[in-house]
């Protein structure tokens, strides 16, 4: 038996490392030789030198080679624990108040889509409406991205997924299990090289999963990628890497989460805020505020104000619009809950209506609140506390956020009231009442652009 002549792949290996970060030493020189051998056959070229010349000028050939050297191995809920942690992290964000924009998640590399779809299933199971988050997913392998978009999977994609989970999210087809279209629609795929495409990717990610890629990369490429990710993440944002990759994550940029089998990190805010004492005293200071859960999701590192929250009022409120905004808030908090709302939300809303002076209200707290609501007297701390306690018990109650917004507004805490309305809108993005109220308040606070954006959202609601 004659063995195949060895192909000199040094030039191709150097090109591969520069282009994709992939190290020939790590994927194995034999693998690279096999791939180049196949491409020599396909192109009819004689040797690796001629092949390298083609490679340097042909994006098509570059793609052809990359498709042969990547390792697209993946499956749903791989390692499981990172998704359990994600659930807690997002749950805490919701409880503590969300940024003004939809949550942004990135799965990079995503291979054939099992990972970003697992992220989507986790968020949807948590009760987040699909328009409250956006998942981007990137991989260099065109074939994998095609498969990801088709979203029909065979049994190897389901290692460790229960039959119940499969039945809930997939339909059986002759070609395999097809993911439900609603889940499919939440992920935006892109075929791109992570070494080159991140400058075009938006920033402010709340979560990045970058698993089982760093192990194949040259050290410098790993560091470059992690630094790029850091620059795209909000302070406190969550980074998950693969089990063998935690040692590559620079401690100057990320703070490790000490939880087994999560392989998680939080984006540091700035070096000075990272001292354990500073982090724990920040957590203690915020423990009783509605934002505390969000901060604790950030490992005690205070979340930054979102750009919108930092917007300065352009002018002081006028009395006339002050009355308007109270009307808008009153209307919002007194509205009937949609039939689909959970029972506890309906109950809170009913109580809110009573507290706003409903003549049928028969308890003392409700009557006091009713007077405050109608005369413009400041709301009592007791009522505010009651709302906050209610939110601690049930952080997903949009009606309580509406009620709290009304109470805060009565105390002229306009910014805080707006913040509550935004939280409400995260939970109930199509709440006409909350939109009307936040439009009035942001306009009142001189945040004209912001107000316009909410008006746009309101206009897009179906009648
Ligand atoms: C083992 S899979 C990991 C998939 C998923 N993150 C997981 O852990 O299950 C590695 C993926 O990295 C992709 N990849 C390798 N180099 C890349 C690069 N420079 N840019 C984007 N994707 C790359 C490959 O195409 C492959 O699909």
Short mmCIF file of C-alpha atoms and ligand atoms in Angstrom, two decimals:
data_model
loop_
_atom_site.label_atom_id
_atom_site.label_comp_id
_atom_site.label_asym_id
_atom_site.label_seq_id
_atom_site.Cartn_x
_atom_site.Cartn_y
_atom_site.Cartn_z
CA UNK A 1 0.00 0.00 0.00
CA UNK A 2 1.45 3.41 -1.01
CA UNK A 3 0.97 6.28 1.41
CA UNK A 4 -0.07 9.69 0.07
CA UNK A 5 2.78 12.22 -0.27
CA UNK A 6 2.84 14.80 2.52
CA UNK A 7 1.60 18.23 1.48
CA UNK A 8 3.57 21.19 2.77
CA UNK A 9 0.87 23.24 4.44
CA UNK A 10 2.95 25.83 6.29
CA UNK A 11 1.86 28.74 4.10
CA UNK A 12 -1.79 27.68 4.31
CA UNK A 13 -1.50 27.29 8.07
CA UNK A 14 -0.17 30.84 8.41
CA UNK A 15 -2.96 32.17 6.22
CA UNK A 16 -5.58 30.24 8.23
CA UNK A 17 -4.34 31.63 11.54
CA UNK A 18 -4.31 35.20 10.25
CA UNK A 19 -7.69 34.92 8.60
CA UNK A 20 -9.76 32.94 11.10
CA UNK A 21 -7.59 32.65 14.20
CA UNK A 22 -7.71 28.85 13.84
CA UNK A 23 -4.45 27.19 14.81
CA UNK A 24 -3.25 24.36 12.56
CA UNK A 25 -1.26 23.07 15.53
CA UNK A 26 -4.48 22.66 17.49
CA UNK A 27 -6.82 21.24 14.85
CA UNK A 28 -3.91 19.00 13.76
CA UNK A 29 -1.60 19.29 10.77
CA UNK A 30 -3.07 16.07 9.39
CA UNK A 31 -6.53 17.61 9.35
CA UNK A 32 -5.21 20.61 7.48
CA UNK A 33 -3.35 18.42 5.02
CA UNK A 34 -6.49 16.38 4.40
CA UNK A 35 -8.47 19.58 3.75
CA UNK A 36 -5.84 21.02 1.40
CA UNK A 37 -5.58 17.64 -0.37
CA UNK A 38 -9.33 17.72 -1.04
CA UNK A 39 -9.11 21.28 -2.35
CA UNK A 40 -6.17 20.38 -4.61
CA UNK A 41 -8.28 17.61 -6.09
CA UNK A 42 -11.30 19.86 -6.51
CA UNK A 43 -9.37 22.74 -8.10
CA UNK A 44 -7.03 20.59 -10.21
CA UNK A 45 -4.00 22.45 -8.88
CA UNK A 46 -0.66 20.65 -8.61
CA UNK A 47 0.78 21.70 -5.29
CA UNK A 48 0.24 23.69 -2.13
CA UNK A 49 2.18 26.70 -3.43
CA UNK A 50 -0.17 27.14 -6.36
CA UNK A 51 -3.05 26.54 -3.98
CA UNK A 52 -1.83 29.24 -1.60
CA UNK A 53 -1.71 31.74 -4.46
CA UNK A 54 -5.32 30.98 -5.28
CA UNK A 55 -6.30 31.14 -1.62
CA UNK A 56 -4.82 34.60 -1.20
CA UNK A 57 -6.94 36.10 -3.96
CA UNK A 58 -10.16 34.09 -3.92
CA UNK A 59 -12.76 34.66 -1.17
CA UNK A 60 -14.68 31.70 -2.57
CA UNK A 61 -11.70 29.41 -2.10
CA UNK A 62 -11.11 30.80 1.36
CA UNK A 63 -14.64 29.82 2.26
CA UNK A 64 -14.22 26.37 0.66
CA UNK A 65 -11.16 25.65 2.78
CA UNK A 66 -12.65 26.99 6.01
CA UNK A 67 -15.71 24.77 5.57
CA UNK A 68 -13.38 21.77 5.62
CA UNK A 69 -11.36 22.65 8.71
CA UNK A 70 -14.00 23.86 11.18
CA UNK A 71 -15.49 21.63 13.85
CA UNK A 72 -19.23 22.38 13.90
CA UNK A 73 -20.07 20.02 16.76
CA UNK A 74 -22.95 21.29 18.93
CA UNK A 75 -26.26 20.28 20.49
CA UNK A 76 -29.23 21.76 22.31
CA UNK A 77 -28.67 22.91 25.90
CA UNK A 78 -25.05 21.75 25.72
CA UNK A 79 -23.68 21.46 29.30
CA UNK A 80 -27.14 22.55 30.60
CA UNK A 81 -25.84 24.55 33.60
CA UNK A 82 -25.00 27.71 31.60
CA UNK A 83 -28.66 27.87 30.57
CA UNK A 84 -29.82 27.40 34.14
CA UNK A 85 -27.58 30.31 35.10
CA UNK A 86 -28.83 32.38 32.16
CA UNK A 87 -32.35 31.89 33.40
CA UNK A 88 -31.40 33.22 36.83
CA UNK A 89 -29.42 36.10 35.37
CA UNK A 90 -32.26 37.26 33.13
CA UNK A 91 -34.83 36.67 35.86
CA UNK A 92 -32.83 38.98 38.13
CA UNK A 93 -32.54 41.58 35.38
CA UNK A 94 -36.27 41.61 34.92
CA UNK A 95 -36.85 41.85 38.63
CA UNK A 96 -34.43 44.73 38.98
CA UNK A 97 -35.53 46.70 35.95
CA UNK A 98 -34.41 46.32 32.41
CA UNK A 99 -32.54 48.70 30.15
CA UNK A 100 -34.68 50.74 27.83
CA UNK A 101 -33.82 48.65 24.78
CA UNK A 102 -34.62 44.96 24.18
CA UNK A 103 -32.11 42.59 25.76
CA UNK A 104 -29.35 41.70 23.36
CA UNK A 105 -27.78 38.26 23.23
CA UNK A 106 -25.07 36.90 20.98
CA UNK A 107 -24.18 33.30 20.25
CA UNK A 108 -20.80 33.30 18.55
CA UNK A 109 -19.93 30.87 17.16
CA UNK A 110 -23.39 29.39 16.79
CA UNK A 111 -22.58 26.44 14.47
CA UNK A 112 -25.89 24.93 13.26
CA UNK A 113 -28.05 26.95 15.65
CA UNK A 114 -28.69 24.64 18.59
CA UNK A 115 -27.05 27.09 21.02
CA UNK A 116 -28.88 30.31 20.05
CA UNK A 117 -32.17 28.42 19.84
CA UNK A 118 -31.51 27.07 23.34
CA UNK A 119 -31.05 30.69 24.47
CA UNK A 120 -34.36 31.60 22.85
CA UNK A 121 -36.20 28.70 24.48
CA UNK A 122 -34.78 29.68 27.86
CA UNK A 123 -36.00 33.27 27.57
CA UNK A 124 -39.41 32.33 26.19
CA UNK A 125 -39.90 29.77 28.95
CA UNK A 126 -39.10 32.53 31.41
CA UNK A 127 -42.08 34.41 30.05
CA UNK A 128 -40.20 37.13 28.17
CA UNK A 129 -42.17 38.25 25.13
CA UNK A 130 -40.23 37.78 21.89
CA UNK A 131 -39.98 41.50 21.21
CA UNK A 132 -38.23 42.08 24.53
CA UNK A 133 -35.03 40.47 23.30
CA UNK A 134 -32.91 40.00 20.22
CA UNK A 135 -30.56 37.08 19.66
CA UNK A 136 -27.76 37.41 17.11
CA UNK A 137 -25.91 34.30 16.02
CA UNK A 138 -22.71 34.21 13.97
CA UNK A 139 -20.63 31.46 12.47
CA UNK A 140 -18.02 31.35 9.74
CA UNK A 141 -19.34 28.09 8.28
CA UNK A 142 -21.88 28.65 5.53
CA UNK A 143 -23.19 25.11 5.65
CA UNK A 144 -23.83 25.37 9.37
CA UNK A 145 -25.66 28.67 9.00
CA UNK A 146 -27.84 27.16 6.27
CA UNK A 147 -28.71 24.28 8.57
CA UNK A 148 -29.37 26.71 11.42
CA UNK A 149 -31.84 28.68 9.33
CA UNK A 150 -33.64 25.49 8.29
CA UNK A 151 -33.85 24.44 11.94
CA UNK A 152 -34.59 20.77 11.33
CA UNK A 153 -32.51 18.51 13.54
CA UNK A 154 -31.53 14.86 13.91
CA UNK A 155 -30.99 12.89 17.09
CA UNK A 156 -27.38 14.04 17.64
CA UNK A 157 -28.63 17.54 18.34
CA UNK A 158 -30.69 16.29 21.27
CA UNK A 159 -28.16 14.75 23.63
CA UNK A 160 -29.62 15.31 27.08
CA UNK A 161 -32.92 16.87 25.94
CA UNK A 162 -36.02 15.26 27.45
CA UNK A 163 -38.87 13.94 25.36
CA UNK A 164 -41.14 16.52 26.97
CA UNK A 165 -38.87 19.38 25.91
CA UNK A 166 -38.76 18.00 22.39
CA UNK A 167 -42.51 17.64 22.20
CA UNK A 168 -43.01 21.18 23.46
CA UNK A 169 -40.75 22.92 20.97
CA UNK A 170 -40.48 20.69 17.87
CA UNK A 171 -42.69 19.07 15.27
CA UNK A 172 -41.85 15.65 13.83
CA UNK A 173 -41.16 15.75 10.09
CA UNK A 174 -39.74 13.15 7.67
CA UNK A 175 -36.41 15.04 7.76
CA UNK A 176 -36.12 15.30 11.53
CA UNK A 177 -37.52 17.46 14.31
CA UNK A 178 -38.47 20.92 13.07
CA UNK A 179 -38.23 23.77 15.55
CA UNK A 180 -41.43 25.74 16.12
CA UNK A 181 -41.45 28.81 13.84
CA UNK A 182 -42.05 31.24 16.72
CA UNK A 183 -38.76 30.19 18.34
CA UNK A 184 -36.98 30.17 15.00
CA UNK A 185 -38.04 33.75 14.32
CA UNK A 186 -36.26 35.08 17.40
CA UNK A 187 -32.73 34.31 16.16
CA UNK A 188 -30.90 36.40 13.54
CA UNK A 189 -28.17 34.39 11.83
CA UNK A 190 -25.17 35.72 10.02
CA UNK A 191 -22.40 33.86 8.22
CA UNK A 192 -19.24 35.81 9.08
CA UNK A 193 -15.72 35.59 10.37
CA UNK A 194 -15.59 36.65 14.01
CA UNK A 195 -12.07 37.92 13.54
CA UNK A 196 -13.38 40.53 11.14
CA UNK A 197 -17.07 41.11 11.55
CA UNK A 198 -17.49 42.36 15.09
CA UNK A 199 -16.94 46.02 14.24
CA UNK A 200 -20.23 45.88 12.29
CA UNK A 201 -22.12 44.09 15.03
CA UNK A 202 -24.07 46.41 17.31
CA UNK A 203 -22.88 46.94 20.86
CA UNK A 204 -24.50 46.83 24.29
CA UNK A 205 -24.84 43.09 24.52
CA UNK A 206 -26.33 41.81 27.76
CA UNK A 207 -25.22 38.23 27.19
CA UNK A 208 -22.58 36.60 24.98
CA UNK A 209 -22.15 32.85 24.63
CA UNK A 210 -18.76 32.11 23.05
CA UNK A 211 -18.26 28.43 23.66
CA UNK A 212 -15.93 25.89 22.17
CA UNK A 213 -14.19 28.18 19.73
CA UNK A 214 -11.35 29.65 21.81
CA UNK A 215 -9.89 26.15 22.22
CA UNK A 216 -9.20 26.02 18.46
CA UNK A 217 -7.64 29.48 18.21
CA UNK A 218 -4.14 30.86 18.40
CA UNK A 219 -3.60 32.57 21.75
CA UNK A 220 -3.40 36.07 20.23
CA UNK A 221 -6.64 35.46 18.31
CA UNK A 222 -8.42 34.32 21.50
CA UNK A 223 -7.32 37.45 23.32
CA UNK A 224 -8.32 39.67 20.41
CA UNK A 225 -11.76 38.07 20.30
CA UNK A 226 -12.35 38.37 24.04
CA UNK A 227 -11.28 42.02 24.00
CA UNK A 228 -13.65 42.69 21.11
CA UNK A 229 -16.48 41.01 22.99
CA UNK A 230 -15.71 43.08 26.08
CA UNK A 231 -16.03 46.26 24.05
CA UNK A 232 -19.47 45.14 22.82
CA UNK A 233 -20.86 44.30 26.25
CA UNK A 234 -22.57 46.40 28.85
CA UNK A 235 -20.78 46.49 32.19
CA UNK A 236 -22.21 43.60 34.22
CA UNK A 237 -23.12 41.68 31.06
CA UNK A 238 -22.77 37.91 31.10
CA UNK A 239 -20.10 36.03 29.14
CA UNK A 240 -20.22 32.24 28.96
CA UNK A 241 -17.30 30.27 27.53
CA UNK A 242 -16.66 26.54 27.15
CA UNK A 243 -15.51 24.34 30.02
CA UNK A 244 -11.91 24.23 28.74
CA UNK A 245 -11.77 27.94 27.97
CA UNK A 246 -12.16 29.70 31.29
CA UNK A 247 -8.39 30.17 31.68
CA UNK A 248 -8.30 32.32 28.56
CA UNK A 249 -10.66 35.00 29.83
CA UNK A 250 -8.69 38.06 30.98
CA UNK A 251 -9.41 39.02 34.58
CA UNK A 252 -8.77 42.68 33.73
CA UNK A 253 -11.97 42.69 31.67
CA UNK A 254 -14.13 39.99 33.22
CA UNK A 255 -15.00 38.96 36.73
CA UNK A 256 -15.51 35.16 37.21
CA UNK A 257 -18.82 33.82 38.46
CA UNK A 258 -18.05 31.29 41.13
CA UNK A 259 -20.70 28.75 40.25
CA UNK A 260 -19.87 25.20 39.21
CA UNK A 261 -20.26 24.18 35.57
CA UNK A 262 -21.43 27.61 34.41
CA UNK A 263 -18.09 28.80 33.01
CA UNK A 264 -19.41 32.33 33.31
CA UNK A 265 -18.00 35.82 33.72
CA UNK A 266 -19.35 39.30 34.17
CA UNK A 267 -18.05 42.24 32.19
CA UNK A 268 -16.21 44.50 34.58
CA UNK A 269 -17.24 48.12 34.77
CA UNK A 270 -13.92 49.67 35.65
CA UNK A 271 -10.99 48.34 37.65
CA UNK A 272 -11.80 50.35 40.79
CA UNK A 273 -15.29 48.92 41.12
CA UNK A 274 -13.97 45.38 41.16
CA UNK A 275 -12.55 45.21 44.62
CA UNK A 276 -14.64 42.71 46.58
CA UNK A 277 -15.33 45.26 49.33
CA UNK A 278 -16.58 47.83 46.84
CA UNK A 279 -18.76 45.24 45.16
CA UNK A 280 -20.33 44.01 48.38
CA UNK A 281 -20.99 47.46 49.78
CA UNK A 282 -22.61 48.41 46.46
CA UNK A 283 -24.82 45.34 46.80
CA UNK A 284 -25.71 46.28 50.37
CA UNK A 285 -26.54 49.85 49.40
CA UNK A 286 -28.87 48.73 46.65
CA UNK A 287 -30.40 45.83 48.55
CA UNK A 288 -33.69 47.59 49.19
CA UNK A 289 -34.02 49.37 45.89
CA UNK A 290 -35.92 47.95 42.93
CA UNK A 291 -32.64 47.92 41.01
CA UNK A 292 -30.95 45.64 43.51
CA UNK A 293 -31.82 42.42 41.75
CA UNK A 294 -30.39 43.72 38.53
CA UNK A 295 -27.24 44.80 40.25
CA UNK A 296 -26.92 41.47 41.97
CA UNK A 297 -27.31 39.84 38.58
CA UNK A 298 -24.23 41.84 37.77
CA UNK A 299 -22.34 40.33 40.65
CA UNK A 300 -22.69 43.42 42.80
CA UNK A 301 -21.20 45.66 40.14
CA UNK A 302 -23.70 48.43 39.63
CA UNK A 303 -25.36 48.40 36.22
CA UNK A 304 -24.75 51.50 34.18
CA UNK A 305 -27.59 53.85 33.45
CA UNK A 306 -28.70 53.11 29.92
CA UNK A 307 -28.01 55.93 27.48
CA UNK A 308 -31.65 56.89 27.54
CA UNK A 309 -31.78 57.05 31.29
CA UNK A 310 -28.84 59.39 31.22
CA UNK A 311 -30.68 61.80 28.94
CA UNK A 312 -31.03 65.19 30.63
CA UNK A 313 -34.37 67.01 30.78
CA UNK A 314 -34.30 69.90 28.35
CA UNK A 315 -36.74 72.02 30.35
CA UNK A 316 -38.79 72.07 33.52
CA UNK A 317 -42.32 70.64 33.63
CA UNK A 318 -45.20 73.01 32.98
CA UNK A 319 -48.27 72.87 35.23
CA UNK A 320 -50.71 72.23 32.44
CA UNK A 321 -48.88 69.17 31.14
CA UNK A 322 -48.40 68.01 34.73
CA UNK A 323 -52.15 67.58 34.95
CA UNK A 324 -52.15 65.82 31.60
CA UNK A 325 -49.53 63.37 32.66
CA UNK A 326 -51.40 62.57 35.87
CA UNK A 327 -54.48 61.86 33.79
CA UNK A 328 -52.47 59.59 31.52
CA UNK A 329 -51.02 57.73 34.48
CA UNK A 330 -54.37 57.51 36.21
CA UNK A 331 -55.94 56.08 33.06
CA UNK A 332 -53.08 53.65 32.78
CA UNK A 333 -53.30 52.33 36.31
CA UNK A 334 -57.07 52.11 36.36
CA UNK A 335 -57.29 50.10 33.14
CA UNK A 336 -58.71 46.60 33.12
CA UNK A 337 -56.14 43.81 32.73
CA UNK A 338 -56.03 41.85 29.48
CA UNK A 339 -57.74 38.48 29.84
CA UNK A 340 -54.41 36.71 29.44
CA UNK A 341 -52.84 38.35 32.48
CA UNK A 342 -52.05 36.09 35.39
CA UNK A 343 -54.40 36.18 38.31
CA UNK A 344 -51.95 37.97 40.60
CA UNK A 345 -51.57 40.81 38.12
CA UNK A 346 -55.30 41.18 37.83
CA UNK A 347 -55.55 41.27 41.62
CA UNK A 348 -52.88 43.96 41.88
CA UNK A 349 -54.51 45.99 39.20
CA UNK A 350 -57.87 45.76 40.93
CA UNK A 351 -56.23 46.97 44.12
CA UNK A 352 -54.54 49.76 42.18
CA UNK A 353 -57.88 50.92 40.87
CA UNK A 354 -59.23 50.90 44.41
CA UNK A 355 -56.24 52.85 45.66
CA UNK A 356 -56.88 55.49 43.04
CA UNK A 357 -60.16 56.45 44.59
CA UNK A 358 -62.58 53.90 43.27
CA UNK A 359 -65.78 54.56 45.30
CA UNK A 360 -66.16 50.84 45.87
CA UNK A 361 -62.82 50.68 47.66
CA UNK A 362 -63.34 49.73 51.24
CA UNK A 363 -59.98 49.72 52.93
CA UNK A 364 -58.13 52.59 54.55
CA UNK A 365 -55.01 52.34 52.39
CA UNK A 366 -57.11 52.55 49.26
CA UNK A 367 -59.00 55.62 50.51
CA UNK A 368 -55.78 57.45 51.46
CA UNK A 369 -54.27 56.68 48.10
CA UNK A 370 -57.45 57.76 46.41
CA UNK A 371 -57.30 61.16 48.08
CA UNK A 372 -53.64 61.55 47.20
CA UNK A 373 -54.45 60.63 43.63
CA UNK A 374 -57.25 63.12 43.25
CA UNK A 375 -55.80 66.08 45.13
CA UNK A 376 -52.19 65.78 44.05
CA UNK A 377 -50.95 65.28 47.64
CA UNK A 378 -47.70 63.34 47.83
CA UNK A 379 -48.20 59.60 47.99
CA UNK A 380 -47.21 58.03 51.30
CA UNK A 381 -44.06 56.02 51.79
CA UNK A 382 -46.31 53.24 53.01
CA UNK A 383 -47.98 52.88 49.64
CA UNK A 384 -44.69 52.97 47.83
CA UNK A 385 -43.34 50.28 50.11
CA UNK A 386 -46.39 48.20 49.51
CA UNK A 387 -45.81 48.34 45.77
CA UNK A 388 -42.15 47.54 46.14
CA UNK A 389 -42.91 44.60 48.39
CA UNK A 390 -45.44 43.39 45.87
CA UNK A 391 -42.75 43.57 43.18
CA UNK A 392 -40.38 41.58 45.33
CA UNK A 393 -43.03 38.88 45.61
CA UNK A 394 -43.97 39.08 41.96
CA UNK A 395 -41.37 40.85 39.83
CA UNK A 396 -43.29 40.16 36.64
CA UNK A 397 -46.34 42.22 37.50
CA UNK A 398 -46.71 44.99 34.95
CA UNK A 399 -49.76 46.41 36.74
CA UNK A 400 -47.74 47.02 39.91
CA UNK A 401 -45.16 48.92 37.90
CA UNK A 402 -47.97 51.08 36.55
CA UNK A 403 -49.24 51.72 40.02
CA UNK A 404 -45.76 52.52 41.31
CA UNK A 405 -45.24 54.93 38.42
CA UNK A 406 -48.39 56.77 39.41
CA UNK A 407 -47.30 57.05 43.03
CA UNK A 408 -43.84 58.24 42.08
CA UNK A 409 -45.26 60.83 39.77
CA UNK A 410 -47.42 62.17 42.55
CA UNK A 411 -44.18 62.74 44.44
CA UNK A 412 -42.70 64.49 41.38
CA UNK A 413 -40.21 61.65 40.91
CA UNK A 414 -40.65 61.80 37.17
CA UNK A 415 -37.51 59.95 36.13
CA UNK A 416 -38.28 57.07 38.48
CA UNK A 417 -41.86 56.99 37.23
CA UNK A 418 -40.63 56.76 33.65
CA UNK A 419 -38.29 53.98 34.69
CA UNK A 420 -41.20 52.02 36.17
CA UNK A 421 -43.23 52.49 33.02
CA UNK A 422 -40.38 51.13 30.98
CA UNK A 423 -40.18 48.07 33.19
CA UNK A 424 -43.88 47.65 32.71
CA UNK A 425 -43.37 47.86 28.96
CA UNK A 426 -40.73 45.18 29.08
CA UNK A 427 -43.24 42.87 30.63
CA UNK A 428 -46.18 44.02 28.55
CA UNK A 429 -44.68 45.62 25.40
CA UNK A 430 -48.10 46.30 23.90
CA UNK A 431 -49.61 48.04 26.88
CA UNK A 432 -51.34 51.03 25.34
CA UNK A 433 -51.86 52.54 28.78
CA UNK A 434 -48.19 52.39 29.74
CA UNK A 435 -47.19 53.77 26.35
CA UNK A 436 -49.59 56.68 26.64
CA UNK A 437 -48.30 57.43 30.13
CA UNK A 438 -44.63 57.24 29.22
CA UNK A 439 -45.19 59.44 26.17
CA UNK A 440 -46.78 62.08 28.39
CA UNK A 441 -44.05 61.86 31.02
CA UNK A 442 -41.05 61.88 28.70
CA UNK A 443 -42.54 64.82 26.82
CA UNK A 444 -43.12 66.52 30.10
CA UNK A 445 -39.51 65.92 31.10
CA UNK A 446 -38.34 67.49 27.86
CA UNK A 447 -37.10 64.17 26.45
CA UNK A 448 -38.60 64.83 23.08
CA UNK A 449 -36.74 62.23 21.04
CA UNK A 450 -37.48 59.53 23.56
CA UNK A 451 -41.12 60.55 23.64
CA UNK A 452 -41.25 60.34 19.85
CA UNK A 453 -39.88 56.82 19.93
CA UNK A 454 -42.64 55.73 22.29
CA UNK A 455 -45.16 57.49 20.06
CA UNK A 456 -43.83 55.42 17.17
CA UNK A 457 -44.37 52.26 19.21
CA UNK A 458 -47.89 53.33 20.09
CA UNK A 459 -48.65 54.09 16.45
CA UNK A 460 -47.48 50.60 15.46
CA UNK A 461 -49.91 48.91 17.86
CA UNK A 462 -52.88 47.35 16.19
CA UNK A 463 -56.13 49.19 16.98
C1 LIG B 1 -17.54 23.45 18.25
S1 LIG B 1 -18.51 24.64 17.42
C2 LIG B 1 -19.19 25.50 18.81
C3 LIG B 1 -20.68 25.73 18.68
C4 LIG B 1 -21.37 26.17 19.96
N1 LIG B 1 -20.87 27.42 20.45
C5 LIG B 1 -21.25 25.13 21.02
O1 LIG B 1 -20.48 25.27 21.96
O2 LIG B 1 -21.95 24.12 20.93
C6 LIG B 1 -17.23 25.73 16.81
C7 LIG B 1 -17.70 26.63 15.68
O3 LIG B 1 -16.76 27.70 15.53
C8 LIG B 1 -16.89 28.17 14.20
N2 LIG B 1 -15.76 29.04 13.90
C9 LIG B 1 -14.44 28.73 13.84
N3 LIG B 1 -13.72 29.82 13.56
C10 LIG B 1 -14.57 30.84 13.42
C11 LIG B 1 -14.41 32.22 13.14
N4 LIG B 1 -13.22 32.77 12.92
N5 LIG B 1 -15.52 32.98 13.05
C12 LIG B 1 -16.73 32.46 13.27
N6 LIG B 1 -16.93 31.16 13.55
C13 LIG B 1 -15.87 30.36 13.64
C14 LIG B 1 -16.96 26.88 13.42
O4 LIG B 1 -17.50 27.05 12.15
C15 LIG B 1 -17.80 25.99 14.32
O5 LIG B 1 -19.14 25.96 13.91
#
